[in-house]
Coordinates of C-alpha atoms in Angstrom, one line a residue:
M1 CA -141.1 28.1 -73.1
Y2 CA -144.1 26.4 -74.6
F3 CA -147.5 27.5 -73.2
S4 CA -149.5 25.3 -75.5
S5 CA -149.0 21.6 -76.8
A6 CA -148.8 20.2 -80.1
E7 CA -152.2 18.6 -79.3
E8 CA -153.8 21.9 -78.4
T9 CA -152.9 23.8 -81.6
G10 CA -153.2 20.7 -84.1
G11 CA -151.6 20.5 -87.3
E12 CA -148.1 19.1 -88.4
G13 CA -144.6 20.1 -87.8
G14 CA -143.1 22.6 -85.4
Q15 CA -140.9 20.3 -83.4
L16 CA -137.6 21.6 -82.3
A17 CA -134.9 19.7 -83.9
L18 CA -131.4 19.5 -82.5
F19 CA -128.4 18.4 -84.8
R20 CA -124.6 17.9 -84.2
H21 CA -121.9 18.1 -86.9
K22 CA -120.6 14.8 -88.3
Q23 CA -116.9 15.9 -87.8
E24 CA -115.5 17.2 -84.6
K25 CA -113.3 20.2 -84.9
P26 CA -112.3 23.3 -82.9
L27 CA -115.5 25.7 -82.3
S28 CA -113.9 28.6 -84.2
E29 CA -113.8 26.2 -87.4
Y30 CA -117.7 25.1 -87.4
E31 CA -119.5 26.6 -90.3
R32 CA -122.5 28.7 -89.1
F33 CA -124.9 27.0 -91.8
P34 CA -123.6 23.3 -92.6
K35 CA -124.9 21.4 -95.5
D36 CA -127.9 19.0 -94.2
E37 CA -125.7 16.1 -95.2
D38 CA -122.9 17.1 -92.6
T39 CA -125.1 17.0 -89.8
I40 CA -126.9 14.2 -87.7
L41 CA -130.2 14.7 -85.9
L42 CA -130.0 14.2 -82.3
E43 CA -133.2 15.0 -80.8
S44 CA -136.8 16.2 -82.0
V45 CA -138.6 17.9 -79.2
S46 CA -142.5 18.3 -79.7
P47 CA -144.0 21.4 -78.1
Q48 CA -145.7 20.6 -74.8
D49 CA -147.2 22.9 -72.3
N50 CA -144.7 24.4 -69.9
K51 CA -141.9 22.9 -71.4
A52 CA -138.7 24.9 -72.0
A53 CA -135.8 24.3 -74.4
I54 CA -132.6 26.0 -73.1
F55 CA -129.2 25.7 -75.0
L56 CA -126.0 27.8 -75.7
N57 CA -126.5 29.3 -79.2
T58 CA -122.9 28.8 -80.6
K59 CA -121.7 28.2 -83.9
N60 CA -122.1 24.5 -83.5
S61 CA -125.5 24.7 -81.9
Y62 CA -127.4 23.5 -85.0
H63 CA -131.1 23.6 -84.7
S64 CA -134.5 24.0 -87.0
V65 CA -138.1 23.9 -86.7
P66 CA -140.2 22.6 -89.5
L67 CA -143.0 24.7 -90.9
V68 CA -146.4 24.4 -89.0
K69 CA -149.1 23.3 -91.3
N70 CA -152.8 23.1 -90.9
A71 CA -152.7 24.3 -87.1
K72 CA -156.2 25.0 -85.7
A73 CA -154.8 27.6 -83.1
W74 CA -151.7 30.0 -82.6
R75 CA -148.9 28.2 -80.6
N76 CA -148.2 30.3 -77.5
F77 CA -144.6 30.6 -76.6
I78 CA -141.9 32.9 -75.2
Y79 CA -138.3 33.2 -76.8
F80 CA -135.4 34.7 -75.2
G81 CA -132.0 35.4 -76.8
L82 CA -128.7 36.7 -75.1
T83 CA -126.2 38.2 -77.6
A84 CA -123.1 40.3 -77.2
K85 CA -120.4 42.0 -79.5
T86 CA -117.7 39.7 -78.2
D87 CA -116.7 36.4 -79.6
S88 CA -117.8 34.8 -76.7
L89 CA -119.4 35.3 -73.2
W90 CA -118.3 31.9 -71.8
Y91 CA -114.5 32.0 -71.8

């Protein structure tokens, strides 16, 4: 959940980028860190006040955030992650 917008903090970068693998395969066969050329950018989400980005973090939940440069203020946000010692919580 973002509590400040890109306009408020200024600078460049910091968008949440969401990708998918070019090749469909069973979930267990996806590599954790694929090569850039094996993924396709689906969406780039800019920080906005009171906007949340929620997704399952699985072996094929590819995402990144470019480095924020020249910001005039700190970005305010909350990050929450749920982890477990099992292969999956969902099946």
